[in-house]
mmCIF file of C-alpha atoms in Angstrom:
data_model
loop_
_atom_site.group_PDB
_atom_site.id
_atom_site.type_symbol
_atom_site.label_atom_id
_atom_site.label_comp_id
_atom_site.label_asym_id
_atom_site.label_seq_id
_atom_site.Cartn_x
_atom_site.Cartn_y
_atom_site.Cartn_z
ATOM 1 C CA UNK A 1 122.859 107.047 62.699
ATOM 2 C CA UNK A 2 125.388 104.039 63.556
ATOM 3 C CA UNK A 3 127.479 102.708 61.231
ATOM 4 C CA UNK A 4 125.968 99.170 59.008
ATOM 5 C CA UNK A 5 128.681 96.427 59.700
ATOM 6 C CA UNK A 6 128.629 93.478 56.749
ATOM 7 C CA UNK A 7 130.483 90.403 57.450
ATOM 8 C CA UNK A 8 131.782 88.611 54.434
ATOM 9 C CA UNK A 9 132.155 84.331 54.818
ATOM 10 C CA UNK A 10 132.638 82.231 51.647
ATOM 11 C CA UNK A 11 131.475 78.717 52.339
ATOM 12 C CA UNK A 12 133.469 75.319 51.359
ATOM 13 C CA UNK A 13 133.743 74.721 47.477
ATOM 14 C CA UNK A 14 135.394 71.121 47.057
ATOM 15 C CA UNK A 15 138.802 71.730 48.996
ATOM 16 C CA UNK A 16 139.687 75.398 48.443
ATOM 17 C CA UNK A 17 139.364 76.282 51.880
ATOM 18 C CA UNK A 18 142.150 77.760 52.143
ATOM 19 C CA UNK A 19 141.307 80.227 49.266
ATOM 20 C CA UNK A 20 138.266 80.726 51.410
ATOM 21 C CA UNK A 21 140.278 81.246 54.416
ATOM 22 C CA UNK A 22 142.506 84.137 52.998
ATOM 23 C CA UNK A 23 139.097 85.788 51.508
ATOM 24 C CA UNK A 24 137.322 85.774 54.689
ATOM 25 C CA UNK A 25 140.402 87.273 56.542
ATOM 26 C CA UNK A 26 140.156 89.916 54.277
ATOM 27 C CA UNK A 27 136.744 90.455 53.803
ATOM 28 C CA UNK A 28 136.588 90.438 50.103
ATOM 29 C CA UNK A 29 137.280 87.884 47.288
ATOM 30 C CA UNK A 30 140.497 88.609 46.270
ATOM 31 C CA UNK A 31 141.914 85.188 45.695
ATOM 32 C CA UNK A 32 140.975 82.941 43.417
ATOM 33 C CA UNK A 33 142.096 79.175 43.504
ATOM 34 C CA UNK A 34 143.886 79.765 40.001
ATOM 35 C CA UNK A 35 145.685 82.630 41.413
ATOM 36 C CA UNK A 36 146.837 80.580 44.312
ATOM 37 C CA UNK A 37 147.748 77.744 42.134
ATOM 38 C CA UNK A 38 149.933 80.087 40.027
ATOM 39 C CA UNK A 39 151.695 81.175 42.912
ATOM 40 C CA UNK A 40 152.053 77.535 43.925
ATOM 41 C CA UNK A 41 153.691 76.882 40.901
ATOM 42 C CA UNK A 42 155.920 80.105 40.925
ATOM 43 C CA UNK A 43 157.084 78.741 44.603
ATOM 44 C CA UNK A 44 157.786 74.910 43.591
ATOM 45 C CA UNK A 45 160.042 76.542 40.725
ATOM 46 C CA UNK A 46 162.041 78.477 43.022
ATOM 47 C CA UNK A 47 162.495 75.656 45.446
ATOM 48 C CA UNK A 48 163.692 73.301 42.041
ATOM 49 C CA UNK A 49 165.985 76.237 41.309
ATOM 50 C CA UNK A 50 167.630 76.675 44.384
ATOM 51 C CA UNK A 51 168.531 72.735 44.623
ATOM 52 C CA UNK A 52 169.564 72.810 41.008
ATOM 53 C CA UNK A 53 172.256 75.746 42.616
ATOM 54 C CA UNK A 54 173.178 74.164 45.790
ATOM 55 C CA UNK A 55 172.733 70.532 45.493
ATOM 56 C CA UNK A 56 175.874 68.399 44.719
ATOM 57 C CA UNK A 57 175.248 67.228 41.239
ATOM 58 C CA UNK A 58 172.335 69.687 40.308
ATOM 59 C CA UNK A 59 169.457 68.806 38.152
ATOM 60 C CA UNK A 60 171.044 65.419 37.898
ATOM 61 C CA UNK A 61 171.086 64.885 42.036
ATOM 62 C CA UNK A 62 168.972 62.206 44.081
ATOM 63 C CA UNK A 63 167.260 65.385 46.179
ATOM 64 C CA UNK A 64 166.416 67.111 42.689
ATOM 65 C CA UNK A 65 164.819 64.241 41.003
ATOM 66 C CA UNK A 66 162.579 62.816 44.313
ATOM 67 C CA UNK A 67 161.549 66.546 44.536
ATOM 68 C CA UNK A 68 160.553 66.475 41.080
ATOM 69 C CA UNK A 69 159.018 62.954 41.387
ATOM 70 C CA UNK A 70 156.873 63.838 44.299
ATOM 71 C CA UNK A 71 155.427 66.963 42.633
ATOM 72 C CA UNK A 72 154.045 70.196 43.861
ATOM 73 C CA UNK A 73 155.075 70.729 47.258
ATOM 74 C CA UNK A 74 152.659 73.881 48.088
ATOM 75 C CA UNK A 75 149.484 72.537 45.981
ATOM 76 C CA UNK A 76 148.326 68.847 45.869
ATOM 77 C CA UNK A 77 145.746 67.468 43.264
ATOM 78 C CA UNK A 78 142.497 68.346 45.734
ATOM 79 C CA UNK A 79 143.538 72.190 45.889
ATOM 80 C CA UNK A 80 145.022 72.404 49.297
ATOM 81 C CA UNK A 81 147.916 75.094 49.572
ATOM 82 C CA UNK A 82 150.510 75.458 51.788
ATOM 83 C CA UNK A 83 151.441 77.905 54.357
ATOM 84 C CA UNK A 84 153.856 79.489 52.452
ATOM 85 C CA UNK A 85 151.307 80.166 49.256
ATOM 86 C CA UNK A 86 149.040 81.857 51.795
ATOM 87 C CA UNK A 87 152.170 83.846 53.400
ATOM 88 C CA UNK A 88 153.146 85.099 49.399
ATOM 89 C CA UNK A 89 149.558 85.303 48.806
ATOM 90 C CA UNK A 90 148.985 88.076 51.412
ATOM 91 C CA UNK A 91 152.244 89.701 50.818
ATOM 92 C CA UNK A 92 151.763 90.674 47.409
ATOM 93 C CA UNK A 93 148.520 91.293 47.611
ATOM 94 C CA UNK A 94 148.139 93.363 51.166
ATOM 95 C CA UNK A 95 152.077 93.686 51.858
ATOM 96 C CA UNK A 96 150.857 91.693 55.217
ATOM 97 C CA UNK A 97 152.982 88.826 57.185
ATOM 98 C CA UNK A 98 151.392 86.042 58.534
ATOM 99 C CA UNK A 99 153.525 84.694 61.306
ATOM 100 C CA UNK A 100 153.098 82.299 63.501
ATOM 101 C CA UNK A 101 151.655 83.072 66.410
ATOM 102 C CA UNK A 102 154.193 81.049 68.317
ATOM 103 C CA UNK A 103 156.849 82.910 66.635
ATOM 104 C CA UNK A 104 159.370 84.095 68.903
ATOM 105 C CA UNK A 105 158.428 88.183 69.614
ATOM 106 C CA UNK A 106 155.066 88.009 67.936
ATOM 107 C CA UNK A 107 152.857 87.818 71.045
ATOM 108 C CA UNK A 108 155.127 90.080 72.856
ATOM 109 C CA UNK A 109 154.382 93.264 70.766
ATOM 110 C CA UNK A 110 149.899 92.955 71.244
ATOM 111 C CA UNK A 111 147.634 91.242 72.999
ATOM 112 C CA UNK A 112 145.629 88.654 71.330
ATOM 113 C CA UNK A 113 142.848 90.503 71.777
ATOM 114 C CA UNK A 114 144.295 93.413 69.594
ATOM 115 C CA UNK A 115 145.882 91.274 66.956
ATOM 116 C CA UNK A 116 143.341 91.847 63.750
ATOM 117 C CA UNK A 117 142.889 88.349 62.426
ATOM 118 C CA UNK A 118 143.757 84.605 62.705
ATOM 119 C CA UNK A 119 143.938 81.985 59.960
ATOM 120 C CA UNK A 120 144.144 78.367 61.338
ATOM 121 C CA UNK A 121 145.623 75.446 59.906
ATOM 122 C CA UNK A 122 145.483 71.179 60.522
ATOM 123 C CA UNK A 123 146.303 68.663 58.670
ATOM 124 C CA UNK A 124 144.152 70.102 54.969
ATOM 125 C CA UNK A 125 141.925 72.039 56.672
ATOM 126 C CA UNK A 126 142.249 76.578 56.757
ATOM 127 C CA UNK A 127 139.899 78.513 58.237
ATOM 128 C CA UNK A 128 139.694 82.371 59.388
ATOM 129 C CA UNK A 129 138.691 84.499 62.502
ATOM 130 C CA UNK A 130 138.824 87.786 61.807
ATOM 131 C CA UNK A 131 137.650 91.258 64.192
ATOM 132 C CA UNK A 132 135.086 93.122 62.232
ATOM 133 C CA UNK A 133 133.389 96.279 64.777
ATOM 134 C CA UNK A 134 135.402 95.213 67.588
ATOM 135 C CA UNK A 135 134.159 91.356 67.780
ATOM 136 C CA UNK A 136 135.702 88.286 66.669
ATOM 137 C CA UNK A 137 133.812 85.851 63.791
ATOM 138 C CA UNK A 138 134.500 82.496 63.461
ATOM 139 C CA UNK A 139 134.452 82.849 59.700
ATOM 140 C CA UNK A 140 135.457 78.934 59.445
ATOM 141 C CA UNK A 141 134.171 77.730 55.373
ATOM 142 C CA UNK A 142 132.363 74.703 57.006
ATOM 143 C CA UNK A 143 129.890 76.536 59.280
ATOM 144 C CA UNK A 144 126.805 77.886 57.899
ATOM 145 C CA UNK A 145 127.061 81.372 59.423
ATOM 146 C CA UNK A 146 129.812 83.822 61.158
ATOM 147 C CA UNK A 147 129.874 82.676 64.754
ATOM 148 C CA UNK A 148 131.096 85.101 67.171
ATOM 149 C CA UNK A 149 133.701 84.610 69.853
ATOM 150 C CA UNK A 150 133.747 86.758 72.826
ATOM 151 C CA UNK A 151 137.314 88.723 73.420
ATOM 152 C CA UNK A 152 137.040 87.019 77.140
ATOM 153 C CA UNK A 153 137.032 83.326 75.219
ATOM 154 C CA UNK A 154 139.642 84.123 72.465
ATOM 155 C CA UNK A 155 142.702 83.459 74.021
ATOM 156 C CA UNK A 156 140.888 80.289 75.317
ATOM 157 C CA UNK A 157 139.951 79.141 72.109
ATOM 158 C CA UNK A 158 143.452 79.463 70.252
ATOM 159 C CA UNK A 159 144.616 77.895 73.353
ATOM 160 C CA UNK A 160 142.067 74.539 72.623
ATOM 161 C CA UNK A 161 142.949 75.053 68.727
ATOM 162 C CA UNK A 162 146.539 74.366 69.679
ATOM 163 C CA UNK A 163 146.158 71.597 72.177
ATOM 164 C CA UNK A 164 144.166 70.208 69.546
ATOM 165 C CA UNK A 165 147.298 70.167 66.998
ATOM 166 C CA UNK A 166 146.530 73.608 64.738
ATOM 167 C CA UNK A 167 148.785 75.984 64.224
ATOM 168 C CA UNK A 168 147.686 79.589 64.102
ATOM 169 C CA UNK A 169 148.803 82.263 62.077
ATOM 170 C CA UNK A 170 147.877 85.798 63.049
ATOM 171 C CA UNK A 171 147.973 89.061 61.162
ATOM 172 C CA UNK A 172 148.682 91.950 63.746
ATOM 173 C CA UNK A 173 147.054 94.986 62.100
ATOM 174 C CA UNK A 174 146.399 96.988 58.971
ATOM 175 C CA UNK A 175 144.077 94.187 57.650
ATOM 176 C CA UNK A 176 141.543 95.940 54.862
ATOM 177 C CA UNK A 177 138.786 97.397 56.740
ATOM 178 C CA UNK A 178 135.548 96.092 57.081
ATOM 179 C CA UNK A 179 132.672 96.524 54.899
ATOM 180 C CA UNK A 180 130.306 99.384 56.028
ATOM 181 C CA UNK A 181 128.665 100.401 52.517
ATOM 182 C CA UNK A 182 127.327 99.301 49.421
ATOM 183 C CA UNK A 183 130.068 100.135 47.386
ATOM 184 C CA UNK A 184 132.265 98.457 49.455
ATOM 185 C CA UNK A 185 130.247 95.017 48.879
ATOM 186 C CA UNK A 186 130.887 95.051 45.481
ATOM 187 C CA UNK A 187 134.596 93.690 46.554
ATOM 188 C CA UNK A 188 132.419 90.270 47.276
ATOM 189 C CA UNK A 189 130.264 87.846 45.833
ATOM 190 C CA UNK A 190 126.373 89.152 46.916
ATOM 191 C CA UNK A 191 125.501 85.768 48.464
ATOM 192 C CA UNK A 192 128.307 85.635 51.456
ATOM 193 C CA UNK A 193 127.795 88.912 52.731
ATOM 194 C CA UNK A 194 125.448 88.898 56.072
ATOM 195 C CA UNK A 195 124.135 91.906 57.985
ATOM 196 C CA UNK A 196 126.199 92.330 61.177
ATOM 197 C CA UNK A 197 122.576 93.358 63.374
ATOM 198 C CA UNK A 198 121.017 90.083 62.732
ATOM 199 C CA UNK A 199 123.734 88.292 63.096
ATOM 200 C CA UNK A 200 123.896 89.736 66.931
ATOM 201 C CA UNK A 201 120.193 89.736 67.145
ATOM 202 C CA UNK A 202 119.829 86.075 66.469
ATOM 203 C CA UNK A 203 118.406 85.690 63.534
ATOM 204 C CA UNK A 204 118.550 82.206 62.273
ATOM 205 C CA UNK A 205 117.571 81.557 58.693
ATOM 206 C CA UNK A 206 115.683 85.237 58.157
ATOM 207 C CA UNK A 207 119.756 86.657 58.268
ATOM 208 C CA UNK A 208 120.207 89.410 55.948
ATOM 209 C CA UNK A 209 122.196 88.336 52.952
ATOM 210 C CA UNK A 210 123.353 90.892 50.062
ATOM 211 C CA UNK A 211 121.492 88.417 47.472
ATOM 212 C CA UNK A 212 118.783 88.314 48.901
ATOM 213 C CA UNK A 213 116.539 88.341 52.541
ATOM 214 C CA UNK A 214 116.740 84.476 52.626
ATOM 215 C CA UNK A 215 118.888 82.230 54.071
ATOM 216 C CA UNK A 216 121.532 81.538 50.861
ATOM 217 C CA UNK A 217 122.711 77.993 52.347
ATOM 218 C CA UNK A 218 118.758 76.548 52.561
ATOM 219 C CA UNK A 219 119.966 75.125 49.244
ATOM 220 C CA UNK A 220 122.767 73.409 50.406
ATOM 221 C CA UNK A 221 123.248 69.803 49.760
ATOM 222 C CA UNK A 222 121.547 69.962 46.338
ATOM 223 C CA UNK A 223 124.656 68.802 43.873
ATOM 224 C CA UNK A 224 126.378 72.294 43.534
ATOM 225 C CA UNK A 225 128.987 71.968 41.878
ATOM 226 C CA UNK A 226 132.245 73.348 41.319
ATOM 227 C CA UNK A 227 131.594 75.730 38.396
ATOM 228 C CA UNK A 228 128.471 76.486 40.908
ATOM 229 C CA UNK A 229 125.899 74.801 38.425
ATOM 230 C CA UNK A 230 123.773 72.161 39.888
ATOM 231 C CA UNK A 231 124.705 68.219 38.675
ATOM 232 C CA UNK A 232 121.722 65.893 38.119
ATOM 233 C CA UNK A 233 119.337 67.767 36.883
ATOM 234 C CA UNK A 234 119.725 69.824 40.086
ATOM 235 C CA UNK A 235 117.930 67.015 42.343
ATOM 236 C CA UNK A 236 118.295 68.079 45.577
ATOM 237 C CA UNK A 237 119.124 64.422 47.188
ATOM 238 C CA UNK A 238 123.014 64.777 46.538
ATOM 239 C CA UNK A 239 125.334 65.234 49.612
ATOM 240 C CA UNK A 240 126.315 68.565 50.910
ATOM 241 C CA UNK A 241 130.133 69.230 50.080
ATOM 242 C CA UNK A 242 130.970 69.633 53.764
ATOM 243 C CA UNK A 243 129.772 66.523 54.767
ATOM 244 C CA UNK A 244 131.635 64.622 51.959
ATOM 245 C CA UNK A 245 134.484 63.006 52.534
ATOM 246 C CA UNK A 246 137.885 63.774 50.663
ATOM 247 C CA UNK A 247 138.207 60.861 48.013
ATOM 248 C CA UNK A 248 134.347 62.376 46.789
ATOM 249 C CA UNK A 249 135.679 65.755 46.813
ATOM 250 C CA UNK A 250 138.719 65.076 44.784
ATOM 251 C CA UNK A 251 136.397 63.014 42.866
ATOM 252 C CA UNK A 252 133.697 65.965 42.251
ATOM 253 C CA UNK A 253 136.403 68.565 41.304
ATOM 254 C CA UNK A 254 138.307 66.118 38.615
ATOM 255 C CA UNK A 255 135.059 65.395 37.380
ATOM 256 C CA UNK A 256 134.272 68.984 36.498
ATOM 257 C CA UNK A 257 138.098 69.442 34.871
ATOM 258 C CA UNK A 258 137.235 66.786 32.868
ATOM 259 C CA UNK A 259 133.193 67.786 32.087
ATOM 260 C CA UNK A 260 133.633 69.049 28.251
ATOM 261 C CA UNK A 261 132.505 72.167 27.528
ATOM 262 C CA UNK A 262 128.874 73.355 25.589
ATOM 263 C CA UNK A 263 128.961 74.723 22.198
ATOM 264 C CA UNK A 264 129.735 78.625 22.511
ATOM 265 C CA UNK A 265 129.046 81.398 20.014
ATOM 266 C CA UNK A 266 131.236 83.103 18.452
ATOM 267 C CA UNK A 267 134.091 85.615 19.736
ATOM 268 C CA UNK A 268 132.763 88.141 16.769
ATOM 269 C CA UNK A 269 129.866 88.606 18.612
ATOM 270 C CA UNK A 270 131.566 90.450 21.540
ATOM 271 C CA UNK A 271 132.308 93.560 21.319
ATOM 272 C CA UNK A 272 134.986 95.020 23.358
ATOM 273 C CA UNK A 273 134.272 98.501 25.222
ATOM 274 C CA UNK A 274 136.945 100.672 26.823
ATOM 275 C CA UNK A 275 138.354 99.789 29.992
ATOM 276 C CA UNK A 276 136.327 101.105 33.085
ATOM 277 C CA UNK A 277 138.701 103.834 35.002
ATOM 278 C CA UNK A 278 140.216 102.554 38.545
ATOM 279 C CA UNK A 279 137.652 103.075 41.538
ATOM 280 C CA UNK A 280 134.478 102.532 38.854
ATOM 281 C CA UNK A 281 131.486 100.866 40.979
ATOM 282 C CA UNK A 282 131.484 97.656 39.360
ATOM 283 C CA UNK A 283 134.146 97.678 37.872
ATOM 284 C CA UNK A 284 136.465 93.759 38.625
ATOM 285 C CA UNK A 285 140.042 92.836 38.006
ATOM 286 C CA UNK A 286 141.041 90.080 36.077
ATOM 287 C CA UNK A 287 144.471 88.518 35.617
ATOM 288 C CA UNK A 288 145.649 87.035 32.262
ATOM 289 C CA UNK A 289 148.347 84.416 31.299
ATOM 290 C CA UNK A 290 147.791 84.782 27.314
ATOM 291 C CA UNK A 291 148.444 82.327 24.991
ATOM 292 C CA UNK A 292 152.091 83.640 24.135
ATOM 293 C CA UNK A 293 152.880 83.665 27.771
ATOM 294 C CA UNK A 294 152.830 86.958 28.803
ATOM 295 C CA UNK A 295 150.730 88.514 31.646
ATOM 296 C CA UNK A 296 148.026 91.243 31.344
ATOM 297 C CA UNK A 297 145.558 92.729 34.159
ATOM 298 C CA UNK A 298 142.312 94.206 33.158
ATOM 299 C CA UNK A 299 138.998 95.809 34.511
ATOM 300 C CA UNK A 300 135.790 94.924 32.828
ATOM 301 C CA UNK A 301 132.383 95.705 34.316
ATOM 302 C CA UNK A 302 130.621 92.831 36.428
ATOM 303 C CA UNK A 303 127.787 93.267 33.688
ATOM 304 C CA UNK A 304 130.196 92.588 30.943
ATOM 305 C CA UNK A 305 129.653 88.972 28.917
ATOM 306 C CA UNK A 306 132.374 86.327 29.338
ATOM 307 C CA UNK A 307 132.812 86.433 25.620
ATOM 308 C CA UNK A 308 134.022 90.141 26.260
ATOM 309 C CA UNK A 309 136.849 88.219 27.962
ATOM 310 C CA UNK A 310 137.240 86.343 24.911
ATOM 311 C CA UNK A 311 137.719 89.335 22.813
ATOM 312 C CA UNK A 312 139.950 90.846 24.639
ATOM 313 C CA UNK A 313 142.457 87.989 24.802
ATOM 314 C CA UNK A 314 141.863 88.052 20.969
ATOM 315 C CA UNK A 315 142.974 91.873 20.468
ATOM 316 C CA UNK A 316 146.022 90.665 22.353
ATOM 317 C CA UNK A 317 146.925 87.533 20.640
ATOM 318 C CA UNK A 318 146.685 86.503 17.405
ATOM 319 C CA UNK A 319 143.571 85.628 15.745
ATOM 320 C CA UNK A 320 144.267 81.808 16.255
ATOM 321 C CA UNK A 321 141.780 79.931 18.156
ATOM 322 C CA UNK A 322 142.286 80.159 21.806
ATOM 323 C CA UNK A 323 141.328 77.644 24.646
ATOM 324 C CA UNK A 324 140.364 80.256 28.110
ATOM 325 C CA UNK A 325 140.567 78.009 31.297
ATOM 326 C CA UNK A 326 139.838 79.769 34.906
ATOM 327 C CA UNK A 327 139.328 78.116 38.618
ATOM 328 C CA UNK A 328 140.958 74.955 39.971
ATOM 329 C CA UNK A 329 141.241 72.827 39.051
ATOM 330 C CA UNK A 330 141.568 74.832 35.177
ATOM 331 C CA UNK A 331 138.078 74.178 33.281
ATOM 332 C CA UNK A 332 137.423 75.585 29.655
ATOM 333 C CA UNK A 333 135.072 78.689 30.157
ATOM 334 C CA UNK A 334 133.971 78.585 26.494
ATOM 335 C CA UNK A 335 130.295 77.438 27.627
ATOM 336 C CA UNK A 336 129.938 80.960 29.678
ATOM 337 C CA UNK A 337 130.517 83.149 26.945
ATOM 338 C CA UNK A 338 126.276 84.343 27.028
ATOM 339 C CA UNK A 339 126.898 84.465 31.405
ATOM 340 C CA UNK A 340 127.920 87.656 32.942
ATOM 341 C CA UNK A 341 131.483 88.009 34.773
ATOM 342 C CA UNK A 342 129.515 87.958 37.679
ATOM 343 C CA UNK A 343 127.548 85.489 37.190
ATOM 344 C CA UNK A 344 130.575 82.804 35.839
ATOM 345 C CA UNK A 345 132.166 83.905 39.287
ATOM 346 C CA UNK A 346 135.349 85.231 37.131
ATOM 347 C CA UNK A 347 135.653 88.809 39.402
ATOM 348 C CA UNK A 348 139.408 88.003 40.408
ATOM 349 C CA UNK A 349 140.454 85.480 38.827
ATOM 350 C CA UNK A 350 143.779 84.386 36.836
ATOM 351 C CA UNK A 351 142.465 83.462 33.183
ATOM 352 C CA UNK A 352 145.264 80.654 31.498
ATOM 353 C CA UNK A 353 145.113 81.147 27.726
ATOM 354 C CA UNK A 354 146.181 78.850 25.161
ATOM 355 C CA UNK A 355 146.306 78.096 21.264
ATOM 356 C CA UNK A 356 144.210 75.517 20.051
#
C-alpha cells in the first residue's frame, strides 16, 4: 500500500503571514506570533547594544536615540517580521539557514529543483513553497488551497517572483519531513491539514481536511477573528481577512488586544497532573516567560484546560494574582480557562506572565 501524503497550509490571520510562512515550510505549527515577537525583541536589543558599544557617544549618540525613536526594527505594530526573525527563527528551532537564493554559491551547490523549500518575501507580504512527495505546493497564506507547481515551471516562477521585486529565500535540505501518519498530524492544527490524493485528483470543496470531510474555508469571510472567535454575533456579512486592506487589519488585531477579557473561574479549580513524557501522542509544548522573569518549557496534553496553564504558572510563582497573555498582538487568556489547549490554539506558543 502507498504511502498517505498530508499537506499542512495555515491560512492568513490579520498580518502574521510570515508566522504562517515559516509553519507551512515546515509542515507543522511550530511558531507562534508571540514566539516570533520575542525573538524580535531579543534581536532589536542586540542591535541597541552593539551601537551603545561602537557608536561615538553611546547611549547618548544621534544613531542610538533615532534607533530607539523609530522602534522595533524586525516587528512593526501589524505583526510583520523581518528577514532576520525568520533566519533566527529557523535556526534555533531546525538549526536551518535561510539564504538568499541570490547569495553568492547558493545556487551553485543544487539545482532548484532539488533545493527543499522556498519562503518569499515583498514589501509585508511571506509566503512558502515547499516539496512534499516530490512536488512543489504553493503553500502561499492567501490562497484557499495548496496549489502545485510543476518542477518544469519552478525555476520559471522564482524567475517571475523576482522580476516582480521578491526576494526568495531557499532552504537546501534537511527540512522536517512530511506528514505521512496520524501521529505525525498532531504537530498541526486539524483544520489546515489536506489529503495529498485529492488535492491531485481535483477535488474542489469535497478536499479531505483532518477536521473534518468539508471544505474548512466555506466559512470564510464570516468575522473570524483573531483569537479565532467570530465578532458580531458571528454574522456572516463581515469581510474576509484576505481581502481587507491593511489599515482594517491593524485595526481588527488592536481591537482584539484591547477586547477585555470574560469573567474566569478560579485557578483552584485546576488541578495540575504530571507532565506527559517526551514523544506522548498529544502531548504540546508550551513556552513560559513567568511573572519573575524567568523562562520555563512545558508539555501538557492537547485535552488539558487552559486553567491547567494557570496552575502551573501558579506552582511556579508566587500565589499573587497573575495576568497570562499569549498571541500577537499579547491578549489576556483568562476568558479560556473552561477551553481546551487545543481549542484556545495555545499548542506552541510563548505564554508572557505578569503580577497583577
Amino acid at each position: 500500500m502507498s504511502k498517505q501524503y498530508w499537506i499542512y497550509h495555515e491560512r492568513q490571520d490579520a498580518l502574521l503571514c510570515g508566522q504562517h510562512a515559516l509553519n507551512n515550510l515546515v509542515q507543522q505549527n511550530a511558531f507562534s506570533a508571540g514566539t516570533l515577537a520575542d525573538i524580535a525583541g531579543q534581536l532589536d536589543q542586540m542591535e541597541l547594544n552593539y551601537m551603545a558599544q561602537n557608536d561615538e557617544g553611546g547611549t547618548s549618540s544621534k544613531d542610538y536615540l533615532k534607533r530607539i525613536a523609530e522602534g522595533s526594527g524586525n516587528v512593526d505594530e501589524s505583526g510583520n517580521f523581518s528577514i532576520e526573525v525568520l533566519r533566527s527563527a529557523l535556526l534555533s528551532r531546525f538549526d536551518l539557514e535561510l539564504p538568499n537564493i541570490q547569495q553568492k554559491g547558493v545556487g551553485d551547490k543544487v539545482e532548484i529543483t532539488e533545493m527543499e523549500g522556498f519562503i518569499c518575501n515583498r514589501s509585508s507580504h511571506w509566503f512558502a513553497i515547499r516539496k512534499v512527495n516530490d512536488r512543489f505546493y504553493n503553500l502561499n497564506s492567501t490562497i484557499d488551497r495548496p496549489e502545485v507547481i510543476s518542477h518544469f515551471k519552478l525555476a520559471a516562477e522564482m524567475e517571475a517572483l523576482q522580476n516582480e521585486g521578491y526576494s526568495v529565500f531557499c532552504v537546501l535540505d534537511s527540512l522536517p519531513p512530511p506528514c505521512t501518519s496520524e501521529a505525525m498530524m498532531d504537530m498541526g492544527l486539524p483544520q489546515y491539514w489536506w489529503k495529498e490524493q485529492d488535492l491531485m485528483s481535483g477535488k474542489g470543496s469535497d478536499a479531505t481536511t483532518r477536521a473534518d470531510q468539508i471544505d474548512p474555508w466555506k466559512g470564510a469571510g464570516s468575522g473570524r477573528r483573531l483569537d479565532g472567535k467570530l465578532s458580531a454575533g458571528g454574522r456572516g456579512n463581515e469581510k474576509p481577512v484576505s481581502s481587507m486592506s491593511e489599515e482594517e487589519m491593524l485595526a481588527m488585531a488592536l481591537a482584539a488586544s484591547l477586547e477585555q477579557p470574560e469573567s474566569a473561574p478560579s485557578d483552584s479549580a485546576f488541578e495540575l497532573a504530571e507532565e506527559p513524557a517526551e514523544g506522548t501522542t498529544g502531548a504540546v509544548r508550551i513556552q513560559f516567560r513567568l511573572p519573575d522573569g524567568t523562562r520555563a518549557v512545558r508539555r501538557f496534553s492537547r485535552s488539558d484546560r487552559v486553567g491547567v496553564i494557570y496552575a502551573y504558572v501558579a506552582s511556579k510563582c508566587s500565589r499573587q494574582t497573575i495576568e497570562l497573555r499569549a498571541g500577537f498582538p499579547p491578549k489576556d487568556i483568562g476568558s479560556k480557562k473552561e477551553a481546551t489547549i487545543e481549542d484556545a490554539e495555545l499548542a506552541g506558543e510563548m505564554i508572557h506572565g505578569r503580577y497583577v
